[in-house]
């Protein structure tokens, strides 16, 4: 804002010439300065999404899966995110796919690139060798961790980080169970309801999500999902493909045009 004010003064000085410097100085009194600062604040707020780092929230399981392809997909996605300078937000587990993607990205881009958010009640199930809620995993290995009270707070904080992220921020669903499915569908529903416009992509490892993709086709065929909304849940076969899909993601015109927070 100081730069903008100085530039404005210099601009007016050039126009008016040195003879009018005193008049210009009188013009730049408090009300005018406040106006400049207000405009600069608006400009800064508008520019923030472009200055913010890209953040991807990855939904995935705390298990490894029967096929080694799932763990390798987690590592490959982490490498792709590192190559594209993208930060990870995830469920905070240190085992299974969750632990693998976190520690792989930290090993390449450092602990500041990962933020795990986990409810205290899940610590003993989604952390390796930890049985106490205050036993935070090594930040140098898994990145920063935040403990929360419940699942709703976990999902809210993960989503808010993505919403505040830069271009290409969004959500990726790796292989997982009921919890992963619930997170994927809730995030997709939020898009359909007009709550947010960040993309979500299924990373389909060895056909893991084929059943969901078939269901989506059937739901559209039977009229339970608008045909234009089938693409709300994008699909990719590789980590690089998922990142590309988020960058190119466009919300369907078939979503509900609801005004949230105005009622």
PDB file of C-alpha atoms in Angstrom:
ATOM      1  CA  UNK A   1       0.000   0.000   0.000  1.00  0.00           C
ATOM      2  CA  UNK A   2       2.966   2.330   0.708  1.00  0.00           C
ATOM      3  CA  UNK A   3       4.217   1.638  -2.800  1.00  0.00           C
ATOM      4  CA  UNK A   4       0.824   2.415  -4.294  1.00  0.00           C
ATOM      5  CA  UNK A   5       0.629   5.691  -2.364  1.00  0.00           C
ATOM      6  CA  UNK A   6       4.120   6.724  -3.471  1.00  0.00           C
ATOM      7  CA  UNK A   7       3.337   5.830  -7.071  1.00  0.00           C
ATOM      8  CA  UNK A   8       0.127   7.840  -6.946  1.00  0.00           C
ATOM      9  CA  UNK A   9       1.960  10.909  -5.597  1.00  0.00           C
ATOM     10  CA  UNK A  10       4.679  10.582  -8.238  1.00  0.00           C
ATOM     11  CA  UNK A  11       2.075  10.223 -10.976  1.00  0.00           C
ATOM     12  CA  UNK A  12       0.276  13.387  -9.978  1.00  0.00           C
ATOM     13  CA  UNK A  13       3.587  15.238  -9.594  1.00  0.00           C
ATOM     14  CA  UNK A  14       4.506  14.452 -13.182  1.00  0.00           C
ATOM     15  CA  UNK A  15       1.168  15.714 -14.431  1.00  0.00           C
ATOM     16  CA  UNK A  16       1.021  18.916 -12.439  1.00  0.00           C
ATOM     17  CA  UNK A  17       4.681  19.886 -12.416  1.00  0.00           C
ATOM     18  CA  UNK A  18       6.726  21.078  -9.492  1.00  0.00           C
ATOM     19  CA  UNK A  19       4.709  24.300  -9.148  1.00  0.00           C
ATOM     20  CA  UNK A  20       1.720  22.331  -7.928  1.00  0.00           C
ATOM     21  CA  UNK A  21       3.457  20.024  -5.462  1.00  0.00           C
ATOM     22  CA  UNK A  22       2.076  21.916  -2.469  1.00  0.00           C
ATOM     23  CA  UNK A  23      -1.478  21.695  -3.834  1.00  0.00           C
ATOM     24  CA  UNK A  24      -1.038  17.954  -4.438  1.00  0.00           C
ATOM     25  CA  UNK A  25       0.315  17.471  -0.937  1.00  0.00           C
ATOM     26  CA  UNK A  26      -2.771  19.168   0.465  1.00  0.00           C
ATOM     27  CA  UNK A  27      -4.930  16.885  -1.680  1.00  0.00           C
ATOM     28  CA  UNK A  28      -3.250  13.798  -0.236  1.00  0.00           C
ATOM     29  CA  UNK A  29      -4.762  14.350   3.186  1.00  0.00           C
ATOM     30  CA  UNK A  30      -6.369  11.696   5.363  1.00  0.00           C
ATOM     31  CA  UNK A  31      -9.632  11.040   3.450  1.00  0.00           C
ATOM     32  CA  UNK A  32      -7.762  10.610   0.181  1.00  0.00           C
ATOM     33  CA  UNK A  33      -5.109   8.414   1.776  1.00  0.00           C
ATOM     34  CA  UNK A  34      -7.829   6.237   3.322  1.00  0.00           C
ATOM     35  CA  UNK A  35      -9.391   5.889  -0.117  1.00  0.00           C
ATOM     36  CA  UNK A  36      -6.083   4.786  -1.625  1.00  0.00           C
ATOM     37  CA  UNK A  37      -5.495   2.313   1.198  1.00  0.00           C
ATOM     38  CA  UNK A  38      -9.015   0.913   0.839  1.00  0.00           C
ATOM     39  CA  UNK A  39      -8.566   0.456  -2.894  1.00  0.00           C
ATOM     40  CA  UNK A  40      -5.179  -1.159  -2.347  1.00  0.00           C
ATOM     41  CA  UNK A  41      -6.691  -3.543   0.196  1.00  0.00           C
ATOM     42  CA  UNK A  42      -9.352  -4.615  -2.291  1.00  0.00           C
ATOM     43  CA  UNK A  43      -6.696  -5.073  -4.968  1.00  0.00           C
ATOM     44  CA  UNK A  44      -4.576  -7.142  -2.578  1.00  0.00           C
ATOM     45  CA  UNK A  45      -7.538  -9.321  -1.634  1.00  0.00           C
ATOM     46  CA  UNK A  46      -8.376  -9.864  -5.297  1.00  0.00           C
ATOM     47  CA  UNK A  47      -4.769 -10.810  -5.990  1.00  0.00           C
ATOM     48  CA  UNK A  48      -4.408 -13.199  -3.049  1.00  0.00           C
ATOM     49  CA  UNK A  49      -5.677 -16.372  -4.809  1.00  0.00           C
ATOM     50  CA  UNK A  50      -2.995 -15.868  -7.454  1.00  0.00           C
ATOM     51  CA  UNK A  51      -0.266 -15.383  -4.834  1.00  0.00           C
ATOM     52  CA  UNK A  52      -1.323 -18.300  -2.621  1.00  0.00           C
ATOM     53  CA  UNK A  53       0.316 -21.691  -2.977  1.00  0.00           C
ATOM     54  CA  UNK A  54      -1.594 -24.450  -4.725  1.00  0.00           C
ATOM     55  CA  UNK A  55      -2.989 -26.934  -2.211  1.00  0.00           C
ATOM     56  CA  UNK A  56      -4.452 -30.349  -2.902  1.00  0.00           C
ATOM     57  CA  UNK A  57      -6.403 -32.299  -0.317  1.00  0.00           C
ATOM     58  CA  UNK A  58      -5.939 -36.023  -0.875  1.00  0.00           C
ATOM     59  CA  UNK A  59      -8.585 -38.396   0.459  1.00  0.00           C
ATOM     60  CA  UNK A  60      -7.233 -41.922   0.861  1.00  0.00           C
ATOM     61  CA  UNK A  61      -7.138 -44.975   3.081  1.00  0.00           C
ATOM     62  CA  UNK A  62      -5.106 -45.768   6.183  1.00  0.00           C
ATOM     63  CA  UNK A  63      -4.558 -49.235   4.710  1.00  0.00           C
ATOM     64  CA  UNK A  64      -2.014 -50.279   2.091  1.00  0.00           C
ATOM     65  CA  UNK A  65      -4.377 -52.252  -0.136  1.00  0.00           C
ATOM     66  CA  UNK A  66      -3.851 -55.794  -1.400  1.00  0.00           C
ATOM     67  CA  UNK A  67      -2.058 -54.645  -4.548  1.00  0.00           C
ATOM     68  CA  UNK A  68       1.268 -52.782  -4.314  1.00  0.00           C
ATOM     69  CA  UNK A  69      -0.086 -50.511  -7.058  1.00  0.00           C
ATOM     70  CA  UNK A  70      -1.990 -48.466  -4.470  1.00  0.00           C
ATOM     71  CA  UNK A  71       1.083 -47.550  -2.414  1.00  0.00           C
ATOM     72  CA  UNK A  72       3.045 -46.823  -5.566  1.00  0.00           C
ATOM     73  CA  UNK A  73       0.233 -44.556  -6.773  1.00  0.00           C
ATOM     74  CA  UNK A  74       0.462 -42.621  -3.489  1.00  0.00           C
ATOM     75  CA  UNK A  75       4.216 -42.194  -3.940  1.00  0.00           C
ATOM     76  CA  UNK A  76       3.818 -41.222  -7.597  1.00  0.00           C
ATOM     77  CA  UNK A  77       1.192 -38.604  -6.729  1.00  0.00           C
ATOM     78  CA  UNK A  78       3.506 -37.164  -4.066  1.00  0.00           C
ATOM     79  CA  UNK A  79       6.344 -36.951  -6.591  1.00  0.00           C
ATOM     80  CA  UNK A  80       4.072 -35.230  -9.106  1.00  0.00           C
ATOM     81  CA  UNK A  81       2.934 -32.737  -6.469  1.00  0.00           C
ATOM     82  CA  UNK A  82       6.547 -32.047  -5.501  1.00  0.00           C
ATOM     83  CA  UNK A  83       7.520 -31.471  -9.131  1.00  0.00           C
ATOM     84  CA  UNK A  84       4.663 -28.984  -9.479  1.00  0.00           C
ATOM     85  CA  UNK A  85       5.406 -27.274  -6.123  1.00  0.00           C
ATOM     86  CA  UNK A  86       2.003 -28.223  -4.682  1.00  0.00           C
ATOM     87  CA  UNK A  87       1.297 -28.574  -0.962  1.00  0.00           C
ATOM     88  CA  UNK A  88      -0.606 -31.505   0.544  1.00  0.00           C
ATOM     89  CA  UNK A  89      -3.513 -31.348   2.967  1.00  0.00           C
ATOM     90  CA  UNK A  90      -4.628 -34.760   4.223  1.00  0.00           C
ATOM     91  CA  UNK A  91      -6.166 -36.707   7.083  1.00  0.00           C
ATOM     92  CA  UNK A  92      -3.048 -36.831   9.243  1.00  0.00           C
ATOM     93  CA  UNK A  93      -2.462 -40.583   9.371  1.00  0.00           C
ATOM     94  CA  UNK A  94       1.034 -42.060   9.333  1.00  0.00           C
ATOM     95  CA  UNK A  95       0.117 -45.524   8.043  1.00  0.00           C
ATOM     96  CA  UNK A  96      -1.176 -46.866   4.739  1.00  0.00           C
ATOM     97  CA  UNK A  97      -1.671 -44.588   1.767  1.00  0.00           C
ATOM     98  CA  UNK A  98      -2.006 -41.541   4.025  1.00  0.00           C
ATOM     99  CA  UNK A  99       1.386 -42.034   5.618  1.00  0.00           C
ATOM    100  CA  UNK A 100       3.023 -42.920   2.310  1.00  0.00           C
ATOM    101  CA  UNK A 101       1.962 -39.814   0.413  1.00  0.00           C
ATOM    102  CA  UNK A 102       2.832 -37.545   3.347  1.00  0.00           C
ATOM    103  CA  UNK A 103       6.323 -38.864   4.027  1.00  0.00           C
ATOM    104  CA  UNK A 104       7.163 -39.079   0.316  1.00  0.00           C
ATOM    105  CA  UNK A 105       6.286 -35.431  -0.270  1.00  0.00           C
ATOM    106  CA  UNK A 106       8.101 -34.329   2.910  1.00  0.00           C
ATOM    107  CA  UNK A 107      11.214 -36.236   1.802  1.00  0.00           C
ATOM    108  CA  UNK A 108      11.288 -34.183  -1.403  1.00  0.00           C
ATOM    109  CA  UNK A 109       9.898 -30.737  -0.569  1.00  0.00           C
ATOM    110  CA  UNK A 110      10.265 -30.589   3.209  1.00  0.00           C
ATOM    111  CA  UNK A 111       7.832 -30.618   6.151  1.00  0.00           C
ATOM    112  CA  UNK A 112       6.309 -27.251   5.264  1.00  0.00           C
ATOM    113  CA  UNK A 113       4.717 -28.880   2.200  1.00  0.00           C
ATOM    114  CA  UNK A 114       2.394 -31.167   4.219  1.00  0.00           C
ATOM    115  CA  UNK A 115      -0.379 -30.482   6.732  1.00  0.00           C
ATOM    116  CA  UNK A 116      -2.176 -33.405   8.355  1.00  0.00           C
ATOM    117  CA  UNK A 117      -5.426 -32.874  10.265  1.00  0.00           C
ATOM    118  CA  UNK A 118      -6.674 -35.702  12.460  1.00  0.00           C
ATOM    119  CA  UNK A 119      -9.311 -36.152  15.196  1.00  0.00           C
ATOM    120  CA  UNK A 120      -7.903 -37.239  18.549  1.00  0.00           C
ATOM    121  CA  UNK A 121     -10.115 -40.348  18.581  1.00  0.00           C
ATOM    122  CA  UNK A 122      -8.512 -41.637  15.365  1.00  0.00           C
ATOM    123  CA  UNK A 123      -4.917 -41.251  16.473  1.00  0.00           C
ATOM    124  CA  UNK A 124      -4.503 -44.863  17.620  1.00  0.00           C
ATOM    125  CA  UNK A 125      -5.994 -46.186  14.361  1.00  0.00           C
ATOM    126  CA  UNK A 126      -4.283 -43.947  11.802  1.00  0.00           C
ATOM    127  CA  UNK A 127      -0.879 -43.469  13.434  1.00  0.00           C
ATOM    128  CA  UNK A 128       1.969 -45.946  13.554  1.00  0.00           C
ATOM    129  CA  UNK A 129       3.164 -46.748  17.076  1.00  0.00           C
ATOM    130  CA  UNK A 130       1.090 -43.980  18.692  1.00  0.00           C
ATOM    131  CA  UNK A 131      -1.507 -44.588  21.381  1.00  0.00           C
ATOM    132  CA  UNK A 132      -1.728 -41.172  23.005  1.00  0.00           C
ATOM    133  CA  UNK A 133      -3.615 -38.213  21.558  1.00  0.00           C
ATOM    134  CA  UNK A 134      -0.759 -35.815  22.316  1.00  0.00           C
ATOM    135  CA  UNK A 135       1.880 -37.973  20.624  1.00  0.00           C
ATOM    136  CA  UNK A 136       2.403 -35.849  17.520  1.00  0.00           C
ATOM    137  CA  UNK A 137       4.355 -37.616  14.754  1.00  0.00           C
ATOM    138  CA  UNK A 138       7.780 -36.377  13.752  1.00  0.00           C
ATOM    139  CA  UNK A 139       7.259 -33.215  11.705  1.00  0.00           C
ATOM    140  CA  UNK A 140      10.505 -33.858   9.844  1.00  0.00           C
ATOM    141  CA  UNK A 141       8.999 -37.101   8.519  1.00  0.00           C
ATOM    142  CA  UNK A 142       5.274 -36.417   8.112  1.00  0.00           C
ATOM    143  CA  UNK A 143       4.977 -32.616   8.090  1.00  0.00           C
ATOM    144  CA  UNK A 144       2.842 -30.441  10.325  1.00  0.00           C
ATOM    145  CA  UNK A 145      -0.036 -32.077  12.229  1.00  0.00           C
ATOM    146  CA  UNK A 146      -3.135 -30.519  13.774  1.00  0.00           C
ATOM    147  CA  UNK A 147      -5.280 -32.429  16.285  1.00  0.00           C
ATOM    148  CA  UNK A 148      -9.014 -31.675  16.250  1.00  0.00           C
ATOM    149  CA  UNK A 149     -12.003 -32.847  18.280  1.00  0.00           C
ATOM    150  CA  UNK A 150     -14.176 -34.429  15.605  1.00  0.00           C
ATOM    151  CA  UNK A 151     -14.563 -35.503  11.982  1.00  0.00           C
ATOM    152  CA  UNK A 152     -16.580 -32.458  10.977  1.00  0.00           C
ATOM    153  CA  UNK A 153     -13.825 -30.101  12.109  1.00  0.00           C
ATOM    154  CA  UNK A 154     -11.255 -32.190  10.264  1.00  0.00           C
ATOM    155  CA  UNK A 155     -13.165 -31.977   6.982  1.00  0.00           C
ATOM    156  CA  UNK A 156     -13.945 -28.294   7.457  1.00  0.00           C
ATOM    157  CA  UNK A 157     -10.301 -27.341   8.026  1.00  0.00           C
ATOM    158  CA  UNK A 158      -9.059 -29.439   5.114  1.00  0.00           C
ATOM    159  CA  UNK A 159     -11.617 -27.865   2.786  1.00  0.00           C
ATOM    160  CA  UNK A 160     -10.848 -24.327   3.974  1.00  0.00           C
ATOM    161  CA  UNK A 161      -7.150 -24.776   3.163  1.00  0.00           C
ATOM    162  CA  UNK A 162      -8.021 -25.842  -0.368  1.00  0.00           C
ATOM    163  CA  UNK A 163     -10.507 -22.995  -0.821  1.00  0.00           C
ATOM    164  CA  UNK A 164      -7.782 -20.502   0.172  1.00  0.00           C
ATOM    165  CA  UNK A 165      -5.205 -22.108  -2.121  1.00  0.00           C
ATOM    166  CA  UNK A 166      -3.911 -20.815  -5.421  1.00  0.00           C
ATOM    167  CA  UNK A 167      -4.909 -21.853  -8.953  1.00  0.00           C
ATOM    168  CA  UNK A 168      -5.158 -25.603  -9.447  1.00  0.00           C
ATOM    169  CA  UNK A 169      -6.083 -26.283  -5.832  1.00  0.00           C
ATOM    170  CA  UNK A 170      -8.629 -29.035  -5.314  1.00  0.00           C
ATOM    171  CA  UNK A 171      -9.312 -32.555  -4.089  1.00  0.00           C
ATOM    172  CA  UNK A 172      -8.052 -35.962  -5.218  1.00  0.00           C
ATOM    173  CA  UNK A 173      -9.553 -39.292  -4.180  1.00  0.00           C
ATOM    174  CA  UNK A 174      -7.023 -42.104  -3.998  1.00  0.00           C
ATOM    175  CA  UNK A 175      -8.039 -45.642  -3.088  1.00  0.00           C
ATOM    176  CA  UNK A 176      -9.749 -46.028   0.282  1.00  0.00           C
ATOM    177  CA  UNK A 177     -12.747 -47.331   2.188  1.00  0.00           C
ATOM    178  CA  UNK A 178     -15.963 -45.911   3.636  1.00  0.00           C
ATOM    179  CA  UNK A 179     -14.314 -42.771   5.032  1.00  0.00           C
ATOM    180  CA  UNK A 180     -12.635 -41.961   1.731  1.00  0.00           C
ATOM    181  CA  UNK A 181     -15.891 -42.532  -0.138  1.00  0.00           C
ATOM    182  CA  UNK A 182     -17.802 -40.270   2.247  1.00  0.00           C
ATOM    183  CA  UNK A 183     -15.274 -37.458   1.838  1.00  0.00           C
ATOM    184  CA  UNK A 184     -15.284 -37.728  -1.947  1.00  0.00           C
ATOM    185  CA  UNK A 185     -19.066 -37.673  -2.236  1.00  0.00           C
ATOM    186  CA  UNK A 186     -19.578 -34.881   0.274  1.00  0.00           C
ATOM    187  CA  UNK A 187     -17.045 -32.695  -1.537  1.00  0.00           C
ATOM    188  CA  UNK A 188     -18.721 -33.447  -4.878  1.00  0.00           C
ATOM    189  CA  UNK A 189     -22.154 -32.688  -3.406  1.00  0.00           C
ATOM    190  CA  UNK A 190     -20.857 -29.316  -2.202  1.00  0.00           C
ATOM    191  CA  UNK A 191     -19.936 -28.491  -5.804  1.00  0.00           C
ATOM    192  CA  UNK A 192     -23.390 -29.535  -7.035  1.00  0.00           C
ATOM    193  CA  UNK A 193     -24.989 -27.296  -4.383  1.00  0.00           C
ATOM    194  CA  UNK A 194     -22.834 -24.325  -5.350  1.00  0.00           C
ATOM    195  CA  UNK A 195     -20.915 -24.206  -2.066  1.00  0.00           C
ATOM    196  CA  UNK A 196     -17.526 -24.180  -3.799  1.00  0.00           C
ATOM    197  CA  UNK A 197     -16.006 -24.518  -7.257  1.00  0.00           C
ATOM    198  CA  UNK A 198     -12.761 -26.387  -6.593  1.00  0.00           C
ATOM    199  CA  UNK A 199     -12.293 -29.536  -8.611  1.00  0.00           C
ATOM    200  CA  UNK A 200     -12.361 -33.122  -7.394  1.00  0.00           C
ATOM    201  CA  UNK A 201     -10.732 -36.031  -9.211  1.00  0.00           C
ATOM    202  CA  UNK A 202     -10.853 -39.791  -8.711  1.00  0.00           C
ATOM    203  CA  UNK A 203      -7.366 -41.236  -9.182  1.00  0.00           C
ATOM    204  CA  UNK A 204      -8.390 -44.594 -10.610  1.00  0.00           C
ATOM    205  CA  UNK A 205      -5.593 -47.008  -9.667  1.00  0.00           C
ATOM    206  CA  UNK A 206      -5.868 -50.312 -11.532  1.00  0.00           C
ATOM    207  CA  UNK A 207      -9.602 -49.769 -12.054  1.00  0.00           C
ATOM    208  CA  UNK A 208     -10.278 -49.350  -8.326  1.00  0.00           C
ATOM    209  CA  UNK A 209     -13.016 -46.757  -8.936  1.00  0.00           C
ATOM    210  CA  UNK A 210     -14.568 -48.470 -11.972  1.00  0.00           C
ATOM    211  CA  UNK A 211     -17.648 -49.446  -9.965  1.00  0.00           C
ATOM    212  CA  UNK A 212     -18.237 -45.824  -8.941  1.00  0.00           C
ATOM    213  CA  UNK A 213     -17.737 -44.633 -12.502  1.00  0.00           C
ATOM    214  CA  UNK A 214     -20.288 -47.215 -13.707  1.00  0.00           C
ATOM    215  CA  UNK A 215     -22.705 -46.152 -10.963  1.00  0.00           C
ATOM    216  CA  UNK A 216     -22.371 -42.517 -12.028  1.00  0.00           C
ATOM    217  CA  UNK A 217     -23.276 -43.444 -15.599  1.00  0.00           C
ATOM    218  CA  UNK A 218     -26.288 -45.409 -14.319  1.00  0.00           C
ATOM    219  CA  UNK A 219     -27.397 -42.584 -12.009  1.00  0.00           C
ATOM    220  CA  UNK A 220     -27.356 -40.161 -14.933  1.00  0.00           C
ATOM    221  CA  UNK A 221     -29.174 -42.668 -17.156  1.00  0.00           C
ATOM    222  CA  UNK A 222     -31.904 -43.113 -14.526  1.00  0.00           C
ATOM    223  CA  UNK A 223     -32.276 -39.373 -13.993  1.00  0.00           C
ATOM    224  CA  UNK A 224     -30.854 -39.145 -10.468  1.00  0.00           C
ATOM    225  CA  UNK A 225     -27.820 -37.156 -11.624  1.00  0.00           C
ATOM    226  CA  UNK A 226     -28.143 -34.506 -14.302  1.00  0.00           C
ATOM    227  CA  UNK A 227     -26.119 -35.517 -17.381  1.00  0.00           C
ATOM    228  CA  UNK A 228     -24.256 -32.213 -17.196  1.00  0.00           C
ATOM    229  CA  UNK A 229     -23.190 -32.990 -13.635  1.00  0.00           C
ATOM    230  CA  UNK A 230     -21.508 -36.309 -14.399  1.00  0.00           C
ATOM    231  CA  UNK A 231     -18.278 -34.417 -14.952  1.00  0.00           C
ATOM    232  CA  UNK A 232     -18.340 -32.874 -11.477  1.00  0.00           C
ATOM    233  CA  UNK A 233     -16.422 -35.950 -10.367  1.00  0.00           C
ATOM    234  CA  UNK A 234     -13.502 -36.084 -12.776  1.00  0.00           C
ATOM    235  CA  UNK A 235     -11.381 -39.191 -13.368  1.00  0.00           C
ATOM    236  CA  UNK A 236      -7.648 -39.604 -13.997  1.00  0.00           C
ATOM    237  CA  UNK A 237      -5.342 -42.599 -14.306  1.00  0.00           C
ATOM    238  CA  UNK A 238      -2.106 -40.999 -13.045  1.00  0.00           C
ATOM    239  CA  UNK A 239      -0.991 -38.432 -10.498  1.00  0.00           C
ATOM    240  CA  UNK A 240       0.103 -36.022 -13.224  1.00  0.00           C
ATOM    241  CA  UNK A 241      -3.232 -36.553 -14.940  1.00  0.00           C
ATOM    242  CA  UNK A 242      -5.116 -35.754 -11.736  1.00  0.00           C
ATOM    243  CA  UNK A 243      -3.153 -32.520 -11.226  1.00  0.00           C
ATOM    244  CA  UNK A 244      -3.837 -31.546 -14.836  1.00  0.00           C
ATOM    245  CA  UNK A 245      -7.549 -32.296 -14.382  1.00  0.00           C
ATOM    246  CA  UNK A 246      -7.695 -29.966 -11.373  1.00  0.00           C
ATOM    247  CA  UNK A 247      -6.016 -27.173 -13.316  1.00  0.00           C
ATOM    248  CA  UNK A 248      -8.511 -27.541 -16.145  1.00  0.00           C
ATOM    249  CA  UNK A 249     -11.571 -28.197 -13.969  1.00  0.00           C
ATOM    250  CA  UNK A 250     -14.712 -26.265 -14.859  1.00  0.00           C
ATOM    251  CA  UNK A 251     -17.967 -26.377 -12.937  1.00  0.00           C
ATOM    252  CA  UNK A 252     -21.019 -27.523 -14.883  1.00  0.00           C
ATOM    253  CA  UNK A 253     -23.776 -25.031 -15.621  1.00  0.00           C
ATOM    254  CA  UNK A 254     -26.189 -27.718 -14.375  1.00  0.00           C
ATOM    255  CA  UNK A 255     -25.340 -27.207 -10.689  1.00  0.00           C
ATOM    256  CA  UNK A 256     -27.819 -25.567  -8.325  1.00  0.00           C
ATOM    257  CA  UNK A 257     -27.469 -21.792  -8.338  1.00  0.00           C
ATOM    258  CA  UNK A 258     -27.918 -21.364  -4.590  1.00  0.00           C
ATOM    259  CA  UNK A 259     -26.867 -18.371  -2.516  1.00  0.00           C
ATOM    260  CA  UNK A 260     -25.275 -19.752   0.623  1.00  0.00           C
ATOM    261  CA  UNK A 261     -25.004 -17.569   3.703  1.00  0.00           C
ATOM    262  CA  UNK A 262     -27.527 -14.988   2.483  1.00  0.00           C
ATOM    263  CA  UNK A 263     -30.710 -16.485   3.964  1.00  0.00           C
TER     264      UNK A 263
END
